[in-house]
Amino acid sequence: MRTLLISQAFLLIAIFAAAQTERQLNLVPMPSSVQLGTGQLRIDQSFSIVATGARDASLERGQQRFLAQLSQLTGIRFRPRTGGGVAPPTLQIRVEHAREETQKLGEDESYHLAATETWAQLNAATPLGVLHGLQTFLQLVEPTANGFVVPVVNINDQPRFAWRGLLIDVSRHFIPLDVLKRNLDGMAAVKMNVLHFHLSDDQGFRVESKRFPKLQTEGSDGQYYTQSELREFLDYAHDRGIRVLPEFDMPGHSRSWLVAYPELASSPGPYRIEPSDAGPDPVIDPTQEATYKFLDKFVEEMGKLFPDAYFHIGGDEVSGKPWDTNPKIQEFIHAHGMKSNQDLQAYFNQRLLKILEKHHKIMVGWDEVLHPDLPKNVVVQSWRGQQSLAIAARQGYRGLLSFGYYLDLMWPASRHYVVDPMSGDAATLNAEEKARILGGEGCMWSEWVTSEILDSRLWPRSAAIAERLWSPAEVQDVGSMYARLGRISRHLELLGLTHESGKARMLQRMVAAEDISALRMLADVVEPVKDYTRMDGVKGPWDFRAPLNRLVDAARPESDVARRFQDAVQAYLKSGYKDRVAEEQIRTSLAAWRDNDRKVRSLLQQSFLLHDVAPLSEDLSALGDAGLYALDYLGKGEPSPQAWRTQQTELLERAKTPKADLLLMVVAPVQQLVEASARQAPGQ
Amino acid sequence: MRTLLISQAFLLIAIFAAAQTERQLNLVPMPSSVQLGTGQLRIDQSFSIVATGARDASLERGQQRFLAQLSQLTGIRFRPRTGGGVAPPTLQIRVEHAREETQKLGEDESYHLAATETWAQLNAATPLGVLHGLQTFLQLVEPTANGFVVPVVNINDQPRFAWRGLLIDVSRHFIPLDVLKRNLDGMAAVKMNVLHFHLSDDQGFRVESKRFPKLQTEGSDGQYYTQSELREFLDYAHDRGIRVLPEFDMPGHSRSWLVAYPELASSPGPYRIEPSDAGPDPVIDPTQEATYKFLDKFVEEMGKLFPDAYFHIGGDEVSGKPWDTNPKIQEFIHAHGMKSNQDLQAYFNQRLLKILEKHHKIMVGWDEVLHPDLPKNVVVQSWRGQQSLAIAARQGYRGLLSFGYYLDLMWPASRHYVVDPMSGDAATLNAEEKARILGGEGCMWSEWVTSEILDSRLWPRSAAIAERLWSPAEVQDVGSMYARLGRISRHLELLGLTHESGKARMLQRMVAAEDISALRMLADVVEPVKDYTRMDGVKGPWDFRAPLNRLVDAARPESDVARRFQDAVQAYLKSGYKDRVAEEQIRTSLAAWRDNDRKVRSLLQQSFLLHDVAPLSEDLSALGDAGLYALDYLGKGEPSPQAWRTQQTELLERAKTPKADLLLMVVAPVQQLVEASARQAPGQ
């Protein structure tokens, strides 16, 4: 058998030596090495899979899951392979080692996948590599005129960074575990390997503590995970090659702790979980011994529940107010010769670090934990930027980048995509220092996210971050990224994610009418406002319990329709107004938008959720009109009249203003058409 | 408190006495009495619910579920009501009795629901009534210009029939319990109260038996429900007011039994679960004492697992061949003075009945079990028609109608809707006999159904059957039914059913392209072939393991687009070609279809799953063209030329022929346009 495998491997090499690698495969993240051959491996009902080498229960479940997902992608049900006298398997897996009981940072995740016209082979040192290779295989499957196929291909792949994470905040809004599970499937599909579980914050403590049960009963609205639920969830993540990093944010962001145990607070309180600016900033008191007794027991309990070697203590955005105004704390600061609140936080972190070490955990914290007094095995997660990461690395700390990966800011995928942990100041590090940069994490803060919105905010944009962290640094083509992102987006929907279907459902709920196609057309060209604009616009204290059921909540963070329209306008302008295909596409869109306001108006009037959207719809119609006129001028080769352009400029300015927390995303390309129409048409 | 409630009740009566009942509410099934008032009850974040009267754990879970479903319909998260000093509840529930441990046939399911502008009241004798009333409340909620509201209304409601069932066959294709659970939610939403669980058939035995484990291990492909999974599932059904009637089909339809235990067979076998016509017809041998020993233990075990008082033994379509050809069985027939195989089946049923009685179960069987020797407490389920039901009722048997409710035949909802258990021969029964007709059951035989297709085949058509079985016999308006069915269809999608979203997903899977709108347009006007045409078209033995991933599997059983087009054509013709709105609608559809073939062609070429669909698309384009010409003739008021019409007749005949197991559903209305164009336009 061994001889046979080797001779087949030689055959593979021979095939690929001759093959061309012109066509790009629809893979996200792009593997480090792909050779595309000619021909295809057919996937039909006879497909089967066999693993040899090390035996591993998690890998066996992985194979079953692979077959189930292959069924979801094809509608073919595969039968379990029965022994004796059957045809050779379509996919042969060989793995050298079984898995570690607890997944470790930096395990070998590489794999080699080769497909010929008759069979495929997946080799890896560890089951983690196999899991990644199986996901690559699934992404290769596509329907063609000849059936579902995988192209003849030879892939060698391994990650650029060992830590490819996604933070999900379940405190601001509780997210049920089944929703998280399908998003773990999404992470596995794009080879992310760390779920950073932001489990406590001001708005809720989300884990059952048996030692301190008031944490979940008083410190939440009753929505939390029991330990037995979590254990099953952690197994689910482990099976998918995903580590779970728990974060308990302290000493700030800790209102939920202090509602439950006000004796730990730096100010007398009282504390309530409520949407109010009233009451003291919630900060744990680092000067009491009782705090550390509490934390010792707490870390012991949570450290056992979450087996990962790393433990995130938060440490960000600690308000100094409760410390400044508490004489006992001021006295402590002076008595210990500290110069600032920062020193006090460092003291807290050092004490906490000892507790973590006692319970065999490695500390991870946000930028602010960085302090000369801390030992070098602390991992710093940077929300401030590559500079802060570089400073830490030079000092000997390991680091993670999250600056530039905040998914709640509603940036386009392209903007996240260009953020590289090794760029900026980090580019100037030496090799040893660079090795300290472990990777990065996308961050999904959930101020505006509920369980029905989460998928929409994560996908497919997280896949762009996943590619940045997995693929070679040279993989940078944005056009290619978007083409592949569209494909992976549909792939993820087929696997059960709801980023697209959820939007349809939320729109349907807004208005009782049966035909909502006009509303969909409007929804397709808007995006939620960017950065912190939505929060900044909140009048009074932000009410985290308010319904998230408006158009801004249903709208996707990035409008594909607008991006494609922008591309068409670029192509048309670049062609000197000669690209007829692009022109036709532009004209059709503009005309549809122009006519849409008439159709959508009665829908908007029917629902209180849509009243504030009416001006957006009017602007869209006006933009359609303006664009069509501009096209006409360009077509005739005569400059548009100045007076007309002045009018359009007013419209464009108005249309740029956010309304109902939404931005109309086709303003810029229409503006380009209007501006182009001012000039003489070139070369006629 | 009691005085207050009474005086509020008087107030309600006063309001409704003055109210008009013009507008029809979007309820399915339609309640027996509805009085619509003026004004609305607003549903916002302050909504709360309080139950008084009998305490019942299942009802408390029902209230939680109600709030969760109200959240799904509105996007509002409701907080648990906390005691002390809070505002009065929006919805006050009062129930007289707690639930029975096992739900019984004929329990009181009535309820009274009244909503004013400030609060609502739901009263019922039993928690079952409350559950139904809560579903009515949910259906009343809709988004308006003033917020989510429930209209001021007064509803008195109770079912016409006590048995409102849905059969789901999980043998031909295994359906996982989570898929069944969401369909139980669908059943509860339309007040169906029996899941008839067809658990065994030739293609698989789907329940774990601890006494006879080979039933599930040898008698299935490994896909079956464990007893502990089933217990949890039965609790889930019970919580929703749904009885679960297990069916183990015998002595026929029993290949899966005989694979496991060939010693029970009437022929020596061997038996294998395979798509083959080879081998003997599988029938249990009724002449062996060993059979009854086996069944005694089996019924004891299953009778305990399924607590319902009723137990379905199948009994349909027993092949006589294995009995005719087995000398031992022939000898038994003669020795016992039997005249026919029917007598032998009756003997089997009598023996089985004794076993059921021993284990406190009431027998239910299909038409064929009816035999003078059987006692009168057997329930006969008729797949043959009202005549068969009437015969049984006259003889003293209770009965259920399933004839006319076979959802796998792909009939339109309207065709099921007009089937009434009390019509035909049953209409001639006297009151006592009529009382024996317990209700009916929709039947979902799963030859062409997998877990991703099930919802599409059940909904919303099952809701039409549910209305027939719940609402007063006089509720018969098909137009009203369709208007309300559209609304309930969207309602069910919001509650988590996938009958619409599943179609989108399956279409997306067929072709790698991003824009599949042209494919959707085609898919929207086709329906799967009717009755048993698909099965009749299968070449060779039917392979139940073949993939169900073609357009016929994605297409909905009933095309809304085609129905609405048909309605528009009717309106246009009836108006003497003067209805301009209808004409515009017709013209737009026809033009889009005419142009669609050009757009869809490249998609169809790209996927092997769509090759055989090309002729359908060509026909659709030709129909669009023909319809537009006919409209033009009608518009001009001149008859169309005879030669042209002859051509169109050929096209129409061709277009009527099923292709790829699909029917184009817009042929008839286009034909009407063409035929109308032959005549002089009226009154111009």
mmCIF file with all atom_site columns, N, CA, C and O in Angstrom, chain B residues 168 170 175-184 187 195 197 199 225-240 242-244 306:
data_model
loop_
_atom_site.group_PDB
_atom_site.id
_atom_site.type_symbol
_atom_site.label_atom_id
_atom_site.label_alt_id
_atom_site.label_comp_id
_atom_site.label_asym_id
_atom_site.label_entity_id
_atom_site.label_seq_id
_atom_site.pdbx_PDB_ins_code
_atom_site.Cartn_x
_atom_site.Cartn_y
_atom_site.Cartn_z
_atom_site.occupancy
_atom_site.B_iso_or_equiv
_atom_site.pdbx_formal_charge
_atom_site.auth_seq_id
_atom_site.auth_comp_id
_atom_site.auth_asym_id
_atom_site.auth_atom_id
_atom_site.pdbx_PDB_model_num
ATOM 1   N N  . ILE B 1 168 ? -46.481 12.411 8.909  1.00 0.00 ? 168 ILE B N  1
ATOM 2   C CA . ILE B 1 168 ? -45.169 12.588 8.290  1.00 0.00 ? 168 ILE B CA 1
ATOM 3   C C  . ILE B 1 168 ? -44.464 11.248 8.243  1.00 0.00 ? 168 ILE B C  1
ATOM 4   O O  . ILE B 1 168 ? -44.295 10.571 9.270  1.00 0.00 ? 168 ILE B O  1
ATOM 5   N N  . VAL B 1 170 ? -41.344 9.198  7.897  1.00 0.00 ? 170 VAL B N  1
ATOM 6   C CA . VAL B 1 170 ? -39.896 9.365  8.090  1.00 0.00 ? 170 VAL B CA 1
ATOM 7   C C  . VAL B 1 170 ? -39.148 8.096  7.698  1.00 0.00 ? 170 VAL B C  1
ATOM 8   O O  . VAL B 1 170 ? -37.960 7.955  7.992  1.00 0.00 ? 170 VAL B O  1
ATOM 9   N N  . ILE B 1 175 ? -36.051 11.959 8.509  1.00 0.00 ? 175 ILE B N  1
ATOM 10  C CA . ILE B 1 175 ? -36.137 13.396 8.807  1.00 0.00 ? 175 ILE B CA 1
ATOM 11  C C  . ILE B 1 175 ? -35.648 13.613 10.244 1.00 0.00 ? 175 ILE B C  1
ATOM 12  O O  . ILE B 1 175 ? -36.229 13.074 11.181 1.00 0.00 ? 175 ILE B O  1
ATOM 13  N N  . PRO B 1 176 ? -34.585 14.385 10.433 1.00 0.00 ? 176 PRO B N  1
ATOM 14  C CA . PRO B 1 176 ? -34.077 14.601 11.798 1.00 0.00 ? 176 PRO B CA 1
ATOM 15  C C  . PRO B 1 176 ? -35.111 15.305 12.681 1.00 0.00 ? 176 PRO B C  1
ATOM 16  O O  . PRO B 1 176 ? -35.967 16.051 12.193 1.00 0.00 ? 176 PRO B O  1
ATOM 17  N N  . LEU B 1 177 ? -34.997 15.083 13.971 1.00 0.00 ? 177 LEU B N  1
ATOM 18  C CA . LEU B 1 177 ? -36.005 15.619 14.893 1.00 0.00 ? 177 LEU B CA 1
ATOM 19  C C  . LEU B 1 177 ? -36.029 17.142 14.926 1.00 0.00 ? 177 LEU B C  1
ATOM 20  O O  . LEU B 1 177 ? -37.086 17.737 15.143 1.00 0.00 ? 177 LEU B O  1
ATOM 21  N N  . ASP B 1 178 ? -34.878 17.804 14.719 1.00 0.00 ? 178 ASP B N  1
ATOM 22  C CA . ASP B 1 178 ? -34.934 19.276 14.753 1.00 0.00 ? 178 ASP B CA 1
ATOM 23  C C  . ASP B 1 178 ? -35.758 19.822 13.595 1.00 0.00 ? 178 ASP B C  1
ATOM 24  O O  . ASP B 1 178 ? -36.420 20.856 13.725 1.00 0.00 ? 178 ASP B O  1
ATOM 25  N N  . VAL B 1 179 ? -35.730 19.128 12.470 1.00 0.00 ? 179 VAL B N  1
ATOM 26  C CA . VAL B 1 179 ? -36.571 19.541 11.334 1.00 0.00 ? 179 VAL B CA 1
ATOM 27  C C  . VAL B 1 179 ? -38.046 19.305 11.670 1.00 0.00 ? 179 VAL B C  1
ATOM 28  O O  . VAL B 1 179 ? -38.904 20.150 11.400 1.00 0.00 ? 179 VAL B O  1
ATOM 29  N N  . LEU B 1 180 ? -38.318 18.170 12.295 1.00 0.00 ? 180 LEU B N  1
ATOM 30  C CA . LEU B 1 180 ? -39.703 17.895 12.696 1.00 0.00 ? 180 LEU B CA 1
ATOM 31  C C  . LEU B 1 180 ? -40.166 18.907 13.742 1.00 0.00 ? 180 LEU B C  1
ATOM 32  O O  . LEU B 1 180 ? -41.328 19.333 13.735 1.00 0.00 ? 180 LEU B O  1
ATOM 33  N N  . LYS B 1 181 ? -39.260 19.307 14.623 1.00 0.00 ? 181 LYS B N  1
ATOM 34  C CA . LYS B 1 181 ? -39.653 20.249 15.674 1.00 0.00 ? 181 LYS B CA 1
ATOM 35  C C  . LYS B 1 181 ? -40.138 21.565 15.095 1.00 0.00 ? 181 LYS B C  1
ATOM 36  O O  . LYS B 1 181 ? -41.158 22.102 15.525 1.00 0.00 ? 181 LYS B O  1
ATOM 37  N N  . ARG B 1 182 ? -39.408 22.097 14.117 1.00 0.00 ? 182 ARG B N  1
ATOM 38  C CA . ARG B 1 182 ? -39.888 23.373 13.574 1.00 0.00 ? 182 ARG B CA 1
ATOM 39  C C  . ARG B 1 182 ? -41.217 23.179 12.864 1.00 0.00 ? 182 ARG B C  1
ATOM 40  O O  . ARG B 1 182 ? -42.050 24.093 12.829 1.00 0.00 ? 182 ARG B O  1
ATOM 41  N N  . ASN B 1 183 ? -41.452 21.990 12.340 1.00 0.00 ? 183 ASN B N  1
ATOM 42  C CA . ASN B 1 183 ? -42.744 21.741 11.721 1.00 0.00 ? 183 ASN B CA 1
ATOM 43  C C  . ASN B 1 183 ? -43.848 21.526 12.760 1.00 0.00 ? 183 ASN B C  1
ATOM 44  O O  . ASN B 1 183 ? -45.014 21.821 12.488 1.00 0.00 ? 183 ASN B O  1
ATOM 45  N N  . LEU B 1 184 ? -43.492 21.047 13.936 1.00 0.00 ? 184 LEU B N  1
ATOM 46  C CA . LEU B 1 184 ? -44.464 21.033 15.042 1.00 0.00 ? 184 LEU B CA 1
ATOM 47  C C  . LEU B 1 184 ? -44.851 22.477 15.389 1.00 0.00 ? 184 LEU B C  1
ATOM 48  O O  . LEU B 1 184 ? -46.012 22.772 15.674 1.00 0.00 ? 184 LEU B O  1
ATOM 49  N N  . MET B 1 187 ? -47.343 23.398 12.899 1.00 0.00 ? 187 MET B N  1
ATOM 50  C CA . MET B 1 187 ? -48.637 22.777 13.209 1.00 0.00 ? 187 MET B CA 1
ATOM 51  C C  . MET B 1 187 ? -49.343 23.539 14.326 1.00 0.00 ? 187 MET B C  1
ATOM 52  O O  . MET B 1 187 ? -50.539 23.838 14.236 1.00 0.00 ? 187 MET B O  1
ATOM 53  N N  . LEU B 1 195 ? -49.631 14.714 15.464 1.00 0.00 ? 195 LEU B N  1
ATOM 54  C CA . LEU B 1 195 ? -48.587 14.287 14.529 1.00 0.00 ? 195 LEU B CA 1
ATOM 55  C C  . LEU B 1 195 ? -48.704 12.783 14.385 1.00 0.00 ? 195 LEU B C  1
ATOM 56  O O  . LEU B 1 195 ? -48.516 12.036 15.356 1.00 0.00 ? 195 LEU B O  1
ATOM 57  N N  . PHE B 1 197 ? -47.015 9.819  13.145 1.00 0.00 ? 197 PHE B N  1
ATOM 58  C CA . PHE B 1 197 ? -45.591 9.578  12.926 1.00 0.00 ? 197 PHE B CA 1
ATOM 59  C C  . PHE B 1 197 ? -45.449 8.217  12.246 1.00 0.00 ? 197 PHE B C  1
ATOM 60  O O  . PHE B 1 197 ? -45.484 7.175  12.899 1.00 0.00 ? 197 PHE B O  1
ATOM 61  N N  . LEU B 1 199 ? -43.492 5.643  11.245 1.00 0.00 ? 199 LEU B N  1
ATOM 62  C CA . LEU B 1 199 ? -42.135 5.347  11.704 1.00 0.00 ? 199 LEU B CA 1
ATOM 63  C C  . LEU B 1 199 ? -41.476 4.143  11.052 1.00 0.00 ? 199 LEU B C  1
ATOM 64  O O  . LEU B 1 199 ? -40.269 3.948  11.192 1.00 0.00 ? 199 LEU B O  1
ATOM 65  N N  . TYR B 1 225 ? -34.254 7.291  15.449 1.00 0.00 ? 225 TYR B N  1
ATOM 66  C CA . TYR B 1 225 ? -34.341 8.083  16.671 1.00 0.00 ? 225 TYR B CA 1
ATOM 67  C C  . TYR B 1 225 ? -34.083 7.180  17.875 1.00 0.00 ? 225 TYR B C  1
ATOM 68  O O  . TYR B 1 225 ? -34.681 6.112  17.981 1.00 0.00 ? 225 TYR B O  1
ATOM 69  N N  . THR B 1 226 ? -33.229 7.633  18.787 1.00 0.00 ? 226 THR B N  1
ATOM 70  C CA . THR B 1 226 ? -33.079 6.870  20.025 1.00 0.00 ? 226 THR B CA 1
ATOM 71  C C  . THR B 1 226 ? -34.285 7.150  20.916 1.00 0.00 ? 226 THR B C  1
ATOM 72  O O  . THR B 1 226 ? -34.997 8.154  20.735 1.00 0.00 ? 226 THR B O  1
ATOM 73  N N  . GLN B 1 227 ? -34.485 6.285  21.880 1.00 0.00 ? 227 GLN B N  1
ATOM 74  C CA . GLN B 1 227 ? -35.647 6.473  22.765 1.00 0.00 ? 227 GLN B CA 1
ATOM 75  C C  . GLN B 1 227 ? -35.510 7.754  23.578 1.00 0.00 ? 227 GLN B C  1
ATOM 76  O O  . GLN B 1 227 ? -36.499 8.434  23.846 1.00 0.00 ? 227 GLN B O  1
ATOM 77  N N  . SER B 1 228 ? -34.282 8.081  23.966 1.00 0.00 ? 228 SER B N  1
ATOM 78  C CA . SER B 1 228 ? -34.144 9.291  24.793 1.00 0.00 ? 228 SER B CA 1
ATOM 79  C C  . SER B 1 228 ? -34.383 10.533 23.939 1.00 0.00 ? 228 SER B C  1
ATOM 80  O O  . SER B 1 228 ? -34.995 11.504 24.382 1.00 0.00 ? 228 SER B O  1
ATOM 81  N N  . GLU B 1 229 ? -33.929 10.525 22.682 1.00 0.00 ? 229 GLU B N  1
ATOM 82  C CA . GLU B 1 229 ? -34.245 11.639 21.771 1.00 0.00 ? 229 GLU B CA 1
ATOM 83  C C  . GLU B 1 229 ? -35.757 11.763 21.586 1.00 0.00 ? 229 GLU B C  1
ATOM 84  O O  . GLU B 1 229 ? -36.316 12.860 21.597 1.00 0.00 ? 229 GLU B O  1
ATOM 85  N N  . LEU B 1 230 ? -36.396 10.597 21.444 1.00 0.00 ? 230 LEU B N  1
ATOM 86  C CA . LEU B 1 230 ? -37.845 10.619 21.212 1.00 0.00 ? 230 LEU B CA 1
ATOM 87  C C  . LEU B 1 230 ? -38.602 11.156 22.411 1.00 0.00 ? 230 LEU B C  1
ATOM 88  O O  . LEU B 1 230 ? -39.579 11.891 22.272 1.00 0.00 ? 230 LEU B O  1
ATOM 89  N N  . ARG B 1 231 ? -38.156 10.788 23.599 1.00 0.00 ? 231 ARG B N  1
ATOM 90  C CA . ARG B 1 231 ? -38.857 11.277 24.800 1.00 0.00 ? 231 ARG B CA 1
ATOM 91  C C  . ARG B 1 231 ? -38.837 12.794 24.850 1.00 0.00 ? 231 ARG B C  1
ATOM 92  O O  . ARG B 1 231 ? -39.830 13.437 25.136 1.00 0.00 ? 231 ARG B O  1
ATOM 93  N N  . GLU B 1 232 ? -37.677 13.359 24.544 1.00 0.00 ? 232 GLU B N  1
ATOM 94  C CA . GLU B 1 232 ? -37.558 14.820 24.534 1.00 0.00 ? 232 GLU B CA 1
ATOM 95  C C  . GLU B 1 232 ? -38.465 15.411 23.436 1.00 0.00 ? 232 GLU B C  1
ATOM 96  O O  . GLU B 1 232 ? -39.122 16.427 23.630 1.00 0.00 ? 232 GLU B O  1
ATOM 97  N N  . PHE B 1 233 ? -38.511 14.727 22.305 1.00 0.00 ? 233 PHE B N  1
ATOM 98  C CA . PHE B 1 233 ? -39.350 15.183 21.196 1.00 0.00 ? 233 PHE B CA 1
ATOM 99  C C  . PHE B 1 233 ? -40.832 15.123 21.579 1.00 0.00 ? 233 PHE B C  1
ATOM 100 O O  . PHE B 1 233 ? -41.614 16.029 21.264 1.00 0.00 ? 233 PHE B O  1
ATOM 101 N N  . LEU B 1 234 ? -41.215 14.061 22.271 1.00 0.00 ? 234 LEU B N  1
ATOM 102 C CA . LEU B 1 234 ? -42.614 13.922 22.674 1.00 0.00 ? 234 LEU B CA 1
ATOM 103 C C  . LEU B 1 234 ? -42.999 15.023 23.674 1.00 0.00 ? 234 LEU B C  1
ATOM 104 O O  . LEU B 1 234 ? -44.118 15.547 23.630 1.00 0.00 ? 234 LEU B O  1
ATOM 105 N N  . ASP B 1 235 ? -42.075 15.377 24.546 1.00 0.00 ? 235 ASP B N  1
ATOM 106 C CA . ASP B 1 235 ? -42.325 16.501 25.459 1.00 0.00 ? 235 ASP B CA 1
ATOM 107 C C  . ASP B 1 235 ? -42.527 17.794 24.672 1.00 0.00 ? 235 ASP B C  1
ATOM 108 O O  . ASP B 1 235 ? -43.386 18.616 25.000 1.00 0.00 ? 235 ASP B O  1
ATOM 109 N N  . TYR B 1 236 ? -41.700 17.950 23.651 1.00 0.00 ? 236 TYR B N  1
ATOM 110 C CA . TYR B 1 236 ? -41.785 19.147 22.804 1.00 0.00 ? 236 TYR B CA 1
ATOM 111 C C  . TYR B 1 236 ? -43.179 19.237 22.163 1.00 0.00 ? 236 TYR B C  1
ATOM 112 O O  . TYR B 1 236 ? -43.812 20.290 22.153 1.00 0.00 ? 236 TYR B O  1
ATOM 113 N N  . ALA B 1 237 ? -43.650 18.109 21.647 1.00 0.00 ? 237 ALA B N  1
ATOM 114 C CA . ALA B 1 237 ? -44.980 18.074 21.036 1.00 0.00 ? 237 ALA B CA 1
ATOM 115 C C  . ALA B 1 237 ? -46.065 18.334 22.079 1.00 0.00 ? 237 ALA B C  1
ATOM 116 O O  . ALA B 1 237 ? -46.983 19.134 21.862 1.00 0.00 ? 237 ALA B O  1
ATOM 117 N N  . HIS B 1 238 ? -45.936 17.690 23.213 1.00 0.00 ? 238 HIS B N  1
ATOM 118 C CA . HIS B 1 238 ? -46.930 17.851 24.280 1.00 0.00 ? 238 HIS B CA 1
ATOM 119 C C  . HIS B 1 238 ? -47.035 19.319 24.694 1.00 0.00 ? 238 HIS B C  1
ATOM 120 O O  . HIS B 1 238 ? -48.135 19.849 24.872 1.00 0.00 ? 238 HIS B O  1
ATOM 121 N N  . ASP B 1 239 ? -45.895 19.967 24.821 1.00 0.00 ? 239 ASP B N  1
ATOM 122 C CA . ASP B 1 239 ? -45.892 21.387 25.192 1.00 0.00 ? 239 ASP B CA 1
ATOM 123 C C  . ASP B 1 239 ? -46.663 22.236 24.194 1.00 0.00 ? 239 ASP B C  1
ATOM 124 O O  . ASP B 1 239 ? -47.150 23.308 24.529 1.00 0.00 ? 239 ASP B O  1
ATOM 125 N N  . ARG B 1 240 ? -46.730 21.779 22.956 1.00 0.00 ? 240 ARG B N  1
ATOM 126 C CA . ARG B 1 240 ? -47.422 22.541 21.907 1.00 0.00 ? 240 ARG B CA 1
ATOM 127 C C  . ARG B 1 240 ? -48.845 22.050 21.667 1.00 0.00 ? 240 ARG B C  1
ATOM 128 O O  . ARG B 1 240 ? -49.468 22.414 20.665 1.00 0.00 ? 240 ARG B O  1
ATOM 129 N N  . ILE B 1 242 ? -49.824 18.990 21.005 1.00 0.00 ? 242 ILE B N  1
ATOM 130 C CA . ILE B 1 242 ? -49.866 18.059 19.878 1.00 0.00 ? 242 ILE B CA 1
ATOM 131 C C  . ILE B 1 242 ? -49.663 16.626 20.377 1.00 0.00 ? 242 ILE B C  1
ATOM 132 O O  . ILE B 1 242 ? -48.673 16.323 21.041 1.00 0.00 ? 242 ILE B O  1
ATOM 133 N N  . ARG B 1 243 ? -50.637 15.765 20.080 1.00 0.00 ? 243 ARG B N  1
ATOM 134 C CA . ARG B 1 243 ? -50.493 14.350 20.376 1.00 0.00 ? 243 ARG B CA 1
ATOM 135 C C  . ARG B 1 243 ? -49.612 13.709 19.303 1.00 0.00 ? 243 ARG B C  1
ATOM 136 O O  . ARG B 1 243 ? -49.611 14.158 18.162 1.00 0.00 ? 243 ARG B O  1
ATOM 137 N N  . VAL B 1 244 ? -48.887 12.691 19.687 1.00 0.00 ? 244 VAL B N  1
ATOM 138 C CA . VAL B 1 244 ? -48.077 11.970 18.698 1.00 0.00 ? 244 VAL B CA 1
ATOM 139 C C  . VAL B 1 244 ? -48.598 10.549 18.590 1.00 0.00 ? 244 VAL B C  1
ATOM 140 O O  . VAL B 1 244 ? -48.576 9.796  19.563 1.00 0.00 ? 244 VAL B O  1
ATOM 141 N N  . PHE B 1 306 ? -44.497 5.698  23.601 1.00 0.00 ? 306 PHE B N  1
ATOM 142 C CA . PHE B 1 306 ? -45.465 6.670  23.081 1.00 0.00 ? 306 PHE B CA 1
ATOM 143 C C  . PHE B 1 306 ? -46.704 6.646  23.961 1.00 0.00 ? 306 PHE B C  1
ATOM 144 O O  . PHE B 1 306 ? -47.473 5.690  23.917 1.00 0.00 ? 306 PHE B O  1
#
